[in-house]
Tab-separated table of N, CA and C in Angstrom:
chain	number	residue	atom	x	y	z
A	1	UNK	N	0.850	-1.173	0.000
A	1	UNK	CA	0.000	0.000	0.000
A	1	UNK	C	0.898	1.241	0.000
A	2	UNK	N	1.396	1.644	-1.073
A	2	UNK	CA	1.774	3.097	-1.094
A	2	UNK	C	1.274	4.132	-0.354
A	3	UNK	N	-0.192	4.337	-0.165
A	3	UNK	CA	-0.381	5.305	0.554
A	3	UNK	C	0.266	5.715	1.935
A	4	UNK	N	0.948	4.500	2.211
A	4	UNK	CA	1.045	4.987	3.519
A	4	UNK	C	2.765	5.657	3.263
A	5	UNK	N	2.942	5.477	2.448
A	5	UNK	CA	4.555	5.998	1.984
A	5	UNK	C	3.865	7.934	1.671
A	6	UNK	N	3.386	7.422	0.975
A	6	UNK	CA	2.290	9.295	0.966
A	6	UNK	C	2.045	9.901	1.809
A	7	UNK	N	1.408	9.210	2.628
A	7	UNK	CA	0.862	9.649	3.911
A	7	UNK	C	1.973	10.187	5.015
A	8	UNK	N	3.608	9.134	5.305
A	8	UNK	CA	4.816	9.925	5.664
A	8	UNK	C	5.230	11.072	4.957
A	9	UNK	N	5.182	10.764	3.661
A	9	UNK	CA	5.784	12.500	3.406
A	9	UNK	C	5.180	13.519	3.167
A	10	UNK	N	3.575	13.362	3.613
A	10	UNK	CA	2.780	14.711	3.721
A	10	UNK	C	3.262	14.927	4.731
A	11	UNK	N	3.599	14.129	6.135
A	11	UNK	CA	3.412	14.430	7.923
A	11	UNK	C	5.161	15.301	7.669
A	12	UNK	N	5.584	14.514	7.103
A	12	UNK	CA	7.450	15.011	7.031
A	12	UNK	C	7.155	16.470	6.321
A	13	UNK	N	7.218	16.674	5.545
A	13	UNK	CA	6.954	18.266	4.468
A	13	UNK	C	6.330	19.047	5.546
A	14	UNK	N	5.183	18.591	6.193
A	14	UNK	CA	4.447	19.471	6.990
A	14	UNK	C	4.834	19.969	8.100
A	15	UNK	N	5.546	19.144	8.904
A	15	UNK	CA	6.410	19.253	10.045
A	15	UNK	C	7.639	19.954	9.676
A	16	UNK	N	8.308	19.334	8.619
A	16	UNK	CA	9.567	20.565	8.605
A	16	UNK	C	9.058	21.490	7.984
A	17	UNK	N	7.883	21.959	7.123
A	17	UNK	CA	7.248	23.527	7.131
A	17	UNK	C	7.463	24.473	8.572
A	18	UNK	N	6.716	23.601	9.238
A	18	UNK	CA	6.066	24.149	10.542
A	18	UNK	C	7.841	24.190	11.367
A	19	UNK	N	8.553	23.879	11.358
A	19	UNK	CA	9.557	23.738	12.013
A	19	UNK	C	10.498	25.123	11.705
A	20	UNK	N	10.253	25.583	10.280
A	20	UNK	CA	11.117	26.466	9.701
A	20	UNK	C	10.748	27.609	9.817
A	21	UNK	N	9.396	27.512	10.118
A	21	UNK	CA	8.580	28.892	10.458
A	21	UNK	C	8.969	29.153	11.795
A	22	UNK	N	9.010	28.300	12.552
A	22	UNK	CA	9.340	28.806	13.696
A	22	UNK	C	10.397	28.854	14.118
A	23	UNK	N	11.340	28.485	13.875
A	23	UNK	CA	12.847	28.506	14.071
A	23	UNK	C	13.400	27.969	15.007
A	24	UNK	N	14.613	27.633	15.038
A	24	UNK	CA	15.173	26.494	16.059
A	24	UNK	C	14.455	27.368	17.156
A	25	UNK	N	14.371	28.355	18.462
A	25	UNK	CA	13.928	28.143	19.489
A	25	UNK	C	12.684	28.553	20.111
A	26	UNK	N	11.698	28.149	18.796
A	26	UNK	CA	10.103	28.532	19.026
A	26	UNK	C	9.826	26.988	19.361
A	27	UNK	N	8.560	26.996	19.303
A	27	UNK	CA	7.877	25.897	19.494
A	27	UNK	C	6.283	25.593	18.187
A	28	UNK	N	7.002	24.748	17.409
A	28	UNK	CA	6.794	24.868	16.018
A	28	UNK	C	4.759	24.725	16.095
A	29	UNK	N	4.026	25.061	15.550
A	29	UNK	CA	2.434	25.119	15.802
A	29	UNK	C	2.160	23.958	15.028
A	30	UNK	N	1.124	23.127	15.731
A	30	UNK	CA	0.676	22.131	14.436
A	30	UNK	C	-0.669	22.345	13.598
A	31	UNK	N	-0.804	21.140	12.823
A	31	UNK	CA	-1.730	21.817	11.855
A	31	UNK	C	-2.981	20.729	12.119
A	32	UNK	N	-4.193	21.641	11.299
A	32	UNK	CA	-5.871	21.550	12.196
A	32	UNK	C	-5.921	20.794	10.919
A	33	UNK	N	-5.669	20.931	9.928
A	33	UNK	CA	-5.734	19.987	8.128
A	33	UNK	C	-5.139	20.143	7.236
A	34	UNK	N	-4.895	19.546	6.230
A	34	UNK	CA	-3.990	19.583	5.629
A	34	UNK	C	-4.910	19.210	3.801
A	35	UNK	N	-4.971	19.689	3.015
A	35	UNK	CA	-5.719	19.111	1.888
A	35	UNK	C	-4.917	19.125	0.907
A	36	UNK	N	-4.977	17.867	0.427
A	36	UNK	CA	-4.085	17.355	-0.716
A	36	UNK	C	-4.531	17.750	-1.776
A	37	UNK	N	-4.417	18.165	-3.437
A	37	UNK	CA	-4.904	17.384	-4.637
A	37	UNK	C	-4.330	16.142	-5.139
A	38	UNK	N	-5.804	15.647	-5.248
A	38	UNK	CA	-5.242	14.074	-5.968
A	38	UNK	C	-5.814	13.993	-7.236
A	39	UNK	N	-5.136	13.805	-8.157
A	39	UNK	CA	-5.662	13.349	-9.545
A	39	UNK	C	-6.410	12.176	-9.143
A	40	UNK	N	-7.512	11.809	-10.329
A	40	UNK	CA	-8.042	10.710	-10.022
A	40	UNK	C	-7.028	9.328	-11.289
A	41	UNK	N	-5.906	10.210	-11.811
A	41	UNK	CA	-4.962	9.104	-12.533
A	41	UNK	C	-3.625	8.939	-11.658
A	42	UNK	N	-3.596	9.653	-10.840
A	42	UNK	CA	-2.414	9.500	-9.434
A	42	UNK	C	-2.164	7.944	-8.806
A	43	UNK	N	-3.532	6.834	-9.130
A	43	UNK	CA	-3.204	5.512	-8.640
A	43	UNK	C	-3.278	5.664	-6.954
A	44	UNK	N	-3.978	6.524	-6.459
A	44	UNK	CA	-4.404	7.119	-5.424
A	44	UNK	C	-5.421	6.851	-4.815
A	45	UNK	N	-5.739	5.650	-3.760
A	45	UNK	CA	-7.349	5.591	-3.475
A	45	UNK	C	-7.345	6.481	-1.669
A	46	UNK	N	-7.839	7.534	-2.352
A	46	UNK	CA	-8.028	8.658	-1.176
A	46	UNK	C	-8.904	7.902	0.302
A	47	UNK	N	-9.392	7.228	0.787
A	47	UNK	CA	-9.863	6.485	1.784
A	47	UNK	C	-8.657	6.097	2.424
A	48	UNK	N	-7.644	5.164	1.837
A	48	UNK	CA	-6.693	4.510	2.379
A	48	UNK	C	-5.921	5.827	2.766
A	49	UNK	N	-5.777	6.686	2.070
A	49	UNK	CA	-4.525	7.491	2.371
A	49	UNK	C	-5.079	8.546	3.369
A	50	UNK	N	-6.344	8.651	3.805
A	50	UNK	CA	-6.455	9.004	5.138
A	50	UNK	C	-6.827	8.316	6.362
A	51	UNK	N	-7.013	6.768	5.984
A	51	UNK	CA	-6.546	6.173	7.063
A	51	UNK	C	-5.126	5.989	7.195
A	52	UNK	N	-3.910	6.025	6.372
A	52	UNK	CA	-2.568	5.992	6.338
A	52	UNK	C	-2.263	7.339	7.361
A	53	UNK	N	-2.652	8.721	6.617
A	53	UNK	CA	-2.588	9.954	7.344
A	53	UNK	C	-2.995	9.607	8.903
A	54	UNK	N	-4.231	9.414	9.299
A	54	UNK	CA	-3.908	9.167	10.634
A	54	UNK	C	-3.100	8.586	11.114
A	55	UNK	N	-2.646	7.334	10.816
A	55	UNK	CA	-1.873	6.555	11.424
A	55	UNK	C	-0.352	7.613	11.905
A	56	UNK	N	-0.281	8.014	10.561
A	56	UNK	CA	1.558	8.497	10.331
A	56	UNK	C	1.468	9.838	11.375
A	57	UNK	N	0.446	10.526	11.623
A	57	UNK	CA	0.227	11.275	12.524
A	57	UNK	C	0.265	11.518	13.708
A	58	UNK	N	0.641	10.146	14.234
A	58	UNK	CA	0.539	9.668	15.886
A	58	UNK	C	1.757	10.063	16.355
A	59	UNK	N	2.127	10.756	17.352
A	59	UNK	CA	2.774	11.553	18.200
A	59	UNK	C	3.789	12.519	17.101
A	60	UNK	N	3.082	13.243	16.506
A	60	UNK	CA	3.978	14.116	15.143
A	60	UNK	C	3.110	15.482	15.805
A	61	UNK	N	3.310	16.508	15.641
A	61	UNK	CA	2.823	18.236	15.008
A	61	UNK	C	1.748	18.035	14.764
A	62	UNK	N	1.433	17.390	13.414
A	62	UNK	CA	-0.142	16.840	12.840
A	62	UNK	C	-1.264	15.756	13.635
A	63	UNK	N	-0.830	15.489	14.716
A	63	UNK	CA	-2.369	14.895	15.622
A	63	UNK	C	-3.175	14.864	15.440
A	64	UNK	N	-4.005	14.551	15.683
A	64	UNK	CA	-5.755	14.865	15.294
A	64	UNK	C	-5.528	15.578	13.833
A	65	UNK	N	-4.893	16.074	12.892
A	65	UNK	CA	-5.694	17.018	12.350
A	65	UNK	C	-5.768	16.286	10.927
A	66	UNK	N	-6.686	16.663	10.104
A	66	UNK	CA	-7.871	16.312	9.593
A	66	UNK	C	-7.226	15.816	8.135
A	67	UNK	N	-7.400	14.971	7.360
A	67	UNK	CA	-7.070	14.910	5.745
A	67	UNK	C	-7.939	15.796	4.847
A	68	UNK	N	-8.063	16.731	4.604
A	68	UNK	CA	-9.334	16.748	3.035
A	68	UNK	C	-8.525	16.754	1.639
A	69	UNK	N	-9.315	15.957	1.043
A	69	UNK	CA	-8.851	15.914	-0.160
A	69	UNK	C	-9.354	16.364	-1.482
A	70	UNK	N	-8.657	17.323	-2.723
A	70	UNK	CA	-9.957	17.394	-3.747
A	70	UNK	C	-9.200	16.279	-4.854
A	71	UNK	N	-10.599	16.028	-5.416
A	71	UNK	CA	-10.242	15.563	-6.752
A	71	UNK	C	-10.063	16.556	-7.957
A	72	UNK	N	-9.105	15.478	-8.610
A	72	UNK	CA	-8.941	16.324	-9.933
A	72	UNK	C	-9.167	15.302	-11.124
A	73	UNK	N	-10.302	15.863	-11.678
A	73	UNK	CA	-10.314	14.724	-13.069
A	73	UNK	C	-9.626	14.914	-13.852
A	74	UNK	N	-9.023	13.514	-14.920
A	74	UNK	CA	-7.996	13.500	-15.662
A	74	UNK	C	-8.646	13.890	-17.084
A	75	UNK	N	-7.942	14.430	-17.318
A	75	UNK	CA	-8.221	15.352	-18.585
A	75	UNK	C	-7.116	15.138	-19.866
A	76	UNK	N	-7.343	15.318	-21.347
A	76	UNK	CA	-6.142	15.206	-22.348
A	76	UNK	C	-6.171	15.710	-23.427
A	77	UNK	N	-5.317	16.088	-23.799
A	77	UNK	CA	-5.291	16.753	-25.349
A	77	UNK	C	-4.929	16.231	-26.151
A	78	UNK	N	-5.084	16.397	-27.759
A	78	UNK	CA	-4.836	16.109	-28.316
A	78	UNK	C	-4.057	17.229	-29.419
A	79	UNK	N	-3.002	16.811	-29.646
A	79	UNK	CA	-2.015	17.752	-30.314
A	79	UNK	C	-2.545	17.952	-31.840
A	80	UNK	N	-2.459	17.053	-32.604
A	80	UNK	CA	-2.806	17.056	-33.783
A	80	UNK	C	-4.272	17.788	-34.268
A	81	UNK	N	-5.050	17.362	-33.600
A	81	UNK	CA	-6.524	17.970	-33.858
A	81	UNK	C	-6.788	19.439	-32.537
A	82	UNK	N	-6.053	19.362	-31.270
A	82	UNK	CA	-6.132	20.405	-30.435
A	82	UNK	C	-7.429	20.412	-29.449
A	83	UNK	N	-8.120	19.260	-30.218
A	83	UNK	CA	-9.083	18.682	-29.123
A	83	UNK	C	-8.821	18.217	-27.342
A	84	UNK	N	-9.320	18.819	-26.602
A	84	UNK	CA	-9.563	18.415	-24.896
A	84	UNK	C	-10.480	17.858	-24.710
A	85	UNK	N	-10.540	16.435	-23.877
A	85	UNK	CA	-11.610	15.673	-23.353
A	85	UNK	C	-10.841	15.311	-21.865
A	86	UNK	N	-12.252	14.621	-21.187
A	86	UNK	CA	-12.002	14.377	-19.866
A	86	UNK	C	-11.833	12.992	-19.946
A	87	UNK	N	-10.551	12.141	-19.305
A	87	UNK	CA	-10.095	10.627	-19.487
A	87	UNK	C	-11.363	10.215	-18.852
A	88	UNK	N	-11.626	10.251	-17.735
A	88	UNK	CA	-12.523	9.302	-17.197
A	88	UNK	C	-11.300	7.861	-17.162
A	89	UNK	N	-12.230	7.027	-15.753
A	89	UNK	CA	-11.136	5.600	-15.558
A	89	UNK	C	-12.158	4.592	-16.199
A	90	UNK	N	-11.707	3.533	-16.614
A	90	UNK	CA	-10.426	3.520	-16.745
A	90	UNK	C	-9.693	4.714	-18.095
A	91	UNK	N	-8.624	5.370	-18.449
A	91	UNK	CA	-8.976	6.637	-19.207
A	91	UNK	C	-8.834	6.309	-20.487
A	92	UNK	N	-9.178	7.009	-20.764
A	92	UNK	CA	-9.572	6.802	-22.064
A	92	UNK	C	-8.556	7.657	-23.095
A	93	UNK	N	-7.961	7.423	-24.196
A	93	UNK	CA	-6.672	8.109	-24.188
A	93	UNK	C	-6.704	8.193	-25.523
A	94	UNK	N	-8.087	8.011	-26.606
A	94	UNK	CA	-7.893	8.198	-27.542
A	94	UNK	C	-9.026	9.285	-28.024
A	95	UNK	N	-8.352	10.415	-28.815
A	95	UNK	CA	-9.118	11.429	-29.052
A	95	UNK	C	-10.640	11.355	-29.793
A	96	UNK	N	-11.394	11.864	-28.906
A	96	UNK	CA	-12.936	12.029	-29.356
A	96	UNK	C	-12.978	12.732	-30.809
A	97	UNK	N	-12.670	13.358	-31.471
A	97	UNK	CA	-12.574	13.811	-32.334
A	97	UNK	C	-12.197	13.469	-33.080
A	98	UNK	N	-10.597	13.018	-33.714
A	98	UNK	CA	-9.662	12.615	-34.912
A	98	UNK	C	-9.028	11.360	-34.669
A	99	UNK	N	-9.971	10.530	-33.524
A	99	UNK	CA	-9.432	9.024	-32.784
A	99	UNK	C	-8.006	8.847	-33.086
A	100	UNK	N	-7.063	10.015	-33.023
A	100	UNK	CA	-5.899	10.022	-32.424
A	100	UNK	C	-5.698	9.564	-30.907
A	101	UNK	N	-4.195	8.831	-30.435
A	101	UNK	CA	-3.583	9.048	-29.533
A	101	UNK	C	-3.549	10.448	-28.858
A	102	UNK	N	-3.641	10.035	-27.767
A	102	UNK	CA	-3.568	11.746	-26.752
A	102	UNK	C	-1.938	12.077	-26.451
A	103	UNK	N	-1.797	13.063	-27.172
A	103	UNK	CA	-0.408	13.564	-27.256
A	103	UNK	C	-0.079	14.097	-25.341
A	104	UNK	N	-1.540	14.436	-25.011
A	104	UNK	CA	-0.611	14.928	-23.167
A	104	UNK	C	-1.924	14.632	-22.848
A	105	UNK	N	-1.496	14.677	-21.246
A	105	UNK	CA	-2.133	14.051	-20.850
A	105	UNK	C	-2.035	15.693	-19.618
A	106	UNK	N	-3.143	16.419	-19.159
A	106	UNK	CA	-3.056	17.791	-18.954
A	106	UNK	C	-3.456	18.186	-17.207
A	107	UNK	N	-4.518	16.854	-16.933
A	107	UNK	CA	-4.904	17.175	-15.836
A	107	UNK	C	-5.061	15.684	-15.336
A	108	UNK	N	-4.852	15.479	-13.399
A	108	UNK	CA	-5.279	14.105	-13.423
A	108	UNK	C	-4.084	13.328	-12.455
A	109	UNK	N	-2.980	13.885	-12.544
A	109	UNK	CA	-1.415	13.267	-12.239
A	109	UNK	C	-1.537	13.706	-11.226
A	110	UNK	N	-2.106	14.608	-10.734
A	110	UNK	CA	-1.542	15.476	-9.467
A	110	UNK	C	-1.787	14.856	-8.215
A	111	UNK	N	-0.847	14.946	-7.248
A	111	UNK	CA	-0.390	14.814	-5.815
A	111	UNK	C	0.225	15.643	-4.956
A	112	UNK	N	-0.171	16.981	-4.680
A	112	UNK	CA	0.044	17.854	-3.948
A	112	UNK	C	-0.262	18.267	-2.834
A	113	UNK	N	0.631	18.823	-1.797
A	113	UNK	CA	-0.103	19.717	-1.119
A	113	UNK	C	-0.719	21.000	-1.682
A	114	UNK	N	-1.741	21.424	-1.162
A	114	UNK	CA	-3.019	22.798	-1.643
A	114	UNK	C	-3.043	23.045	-0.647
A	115	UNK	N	-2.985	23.058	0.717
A	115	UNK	CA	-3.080	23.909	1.719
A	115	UNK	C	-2.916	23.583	3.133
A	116	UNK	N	-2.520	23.872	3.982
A	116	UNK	CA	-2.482	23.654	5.282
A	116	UNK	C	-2.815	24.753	6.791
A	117	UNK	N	-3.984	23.837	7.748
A	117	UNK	CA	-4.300	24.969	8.377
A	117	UNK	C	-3.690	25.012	9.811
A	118	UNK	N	-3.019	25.829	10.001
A	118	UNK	CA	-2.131	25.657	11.531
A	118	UNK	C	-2.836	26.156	12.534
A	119	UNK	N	-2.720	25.254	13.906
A	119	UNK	CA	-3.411	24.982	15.040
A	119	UNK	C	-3.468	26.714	15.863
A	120	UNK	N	-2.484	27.683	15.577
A	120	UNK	CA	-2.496	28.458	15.998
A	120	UNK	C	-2.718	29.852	14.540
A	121	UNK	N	-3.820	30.613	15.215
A	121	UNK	CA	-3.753	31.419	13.960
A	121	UNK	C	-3.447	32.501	13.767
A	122	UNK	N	-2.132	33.040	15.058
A	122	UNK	CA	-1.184	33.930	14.329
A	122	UNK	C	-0.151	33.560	14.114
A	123	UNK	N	-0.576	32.349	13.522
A	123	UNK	CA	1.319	31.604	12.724
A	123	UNK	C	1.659	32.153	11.905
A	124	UNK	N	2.529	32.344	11.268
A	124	UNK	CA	2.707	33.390	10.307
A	124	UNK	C	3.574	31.911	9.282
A	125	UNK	N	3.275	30.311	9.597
A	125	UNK	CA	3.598	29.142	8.618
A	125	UNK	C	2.798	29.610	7.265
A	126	UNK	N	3.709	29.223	6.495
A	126	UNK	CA	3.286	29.412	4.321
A	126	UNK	C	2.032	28.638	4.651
A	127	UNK	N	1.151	28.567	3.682
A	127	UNK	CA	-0.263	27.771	3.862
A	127	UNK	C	0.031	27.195	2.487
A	128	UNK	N	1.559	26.718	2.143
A	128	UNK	CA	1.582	25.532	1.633
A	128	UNK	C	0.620	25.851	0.283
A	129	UNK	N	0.588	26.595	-0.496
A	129	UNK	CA	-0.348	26.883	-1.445
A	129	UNK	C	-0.015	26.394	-2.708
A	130	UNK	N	-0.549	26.064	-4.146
A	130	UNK	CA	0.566	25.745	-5.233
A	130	UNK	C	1.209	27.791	-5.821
């Protein structure tokens, strides 16, 4: 289960965020949630990876605080004709239009952090934004 390999390096990124904001002799704030984007072509089943997130959370900065996640549907273009459609799973990768191959593939991959909300709210921690 990968997710839970995901799920460590959201808690790691987040913690040394929160660590850098506050500087070696503060006392770093933790965070109330944290929301990922997940493509829905990321190979990502968002359930597991917030039961992973809790787990990886246990005696870290991030405690209790919350997973949300958005989706992002996978989306593709097509170079030759310049046509965009939405993959849908399983995806679908050949152009609606000129039943070409999909030259890119545009939306859908993603695994990011999008935001994070810290336990204290005159932290002056990045909110982790893209």
């Amino acid at each position: 289960m990968h997710e839970m390999s995901i799920a460590l390096a959201v808690v790691g990124q987040v913690e040394t965020a929160a660590r850098a904001v506050a500087g070696e002799d503060a006392d770093p704030p933790g965070a109330r949630s944290v929301t990922l984007r997940v493509g829905e072509l990321a190979g990502v089943v968002p359930d597991s990876l917030r039961f992973c997130f809790e787990l990886a959370c246990a005696d870290t900065l991030l405690a209790g605080a919350e997973l949300r996640t958005e989706h992002v549907p996978g989306a593709a273009r097509c170079e030759p004709c310049g046509a965009d459609w939405a993959t849908g799973l399983p995806p679908d990768l050949c152009c609606p239009r000129c039943g070409g191959g999909a030259s890119e593939l545009t939306a859908g991959r993603e695994l990011e952090i999008a935001e994070v909300r810290w336990s204290r709210p005159a932290c002056t921690a990045p909110s982790m934004e893209d």
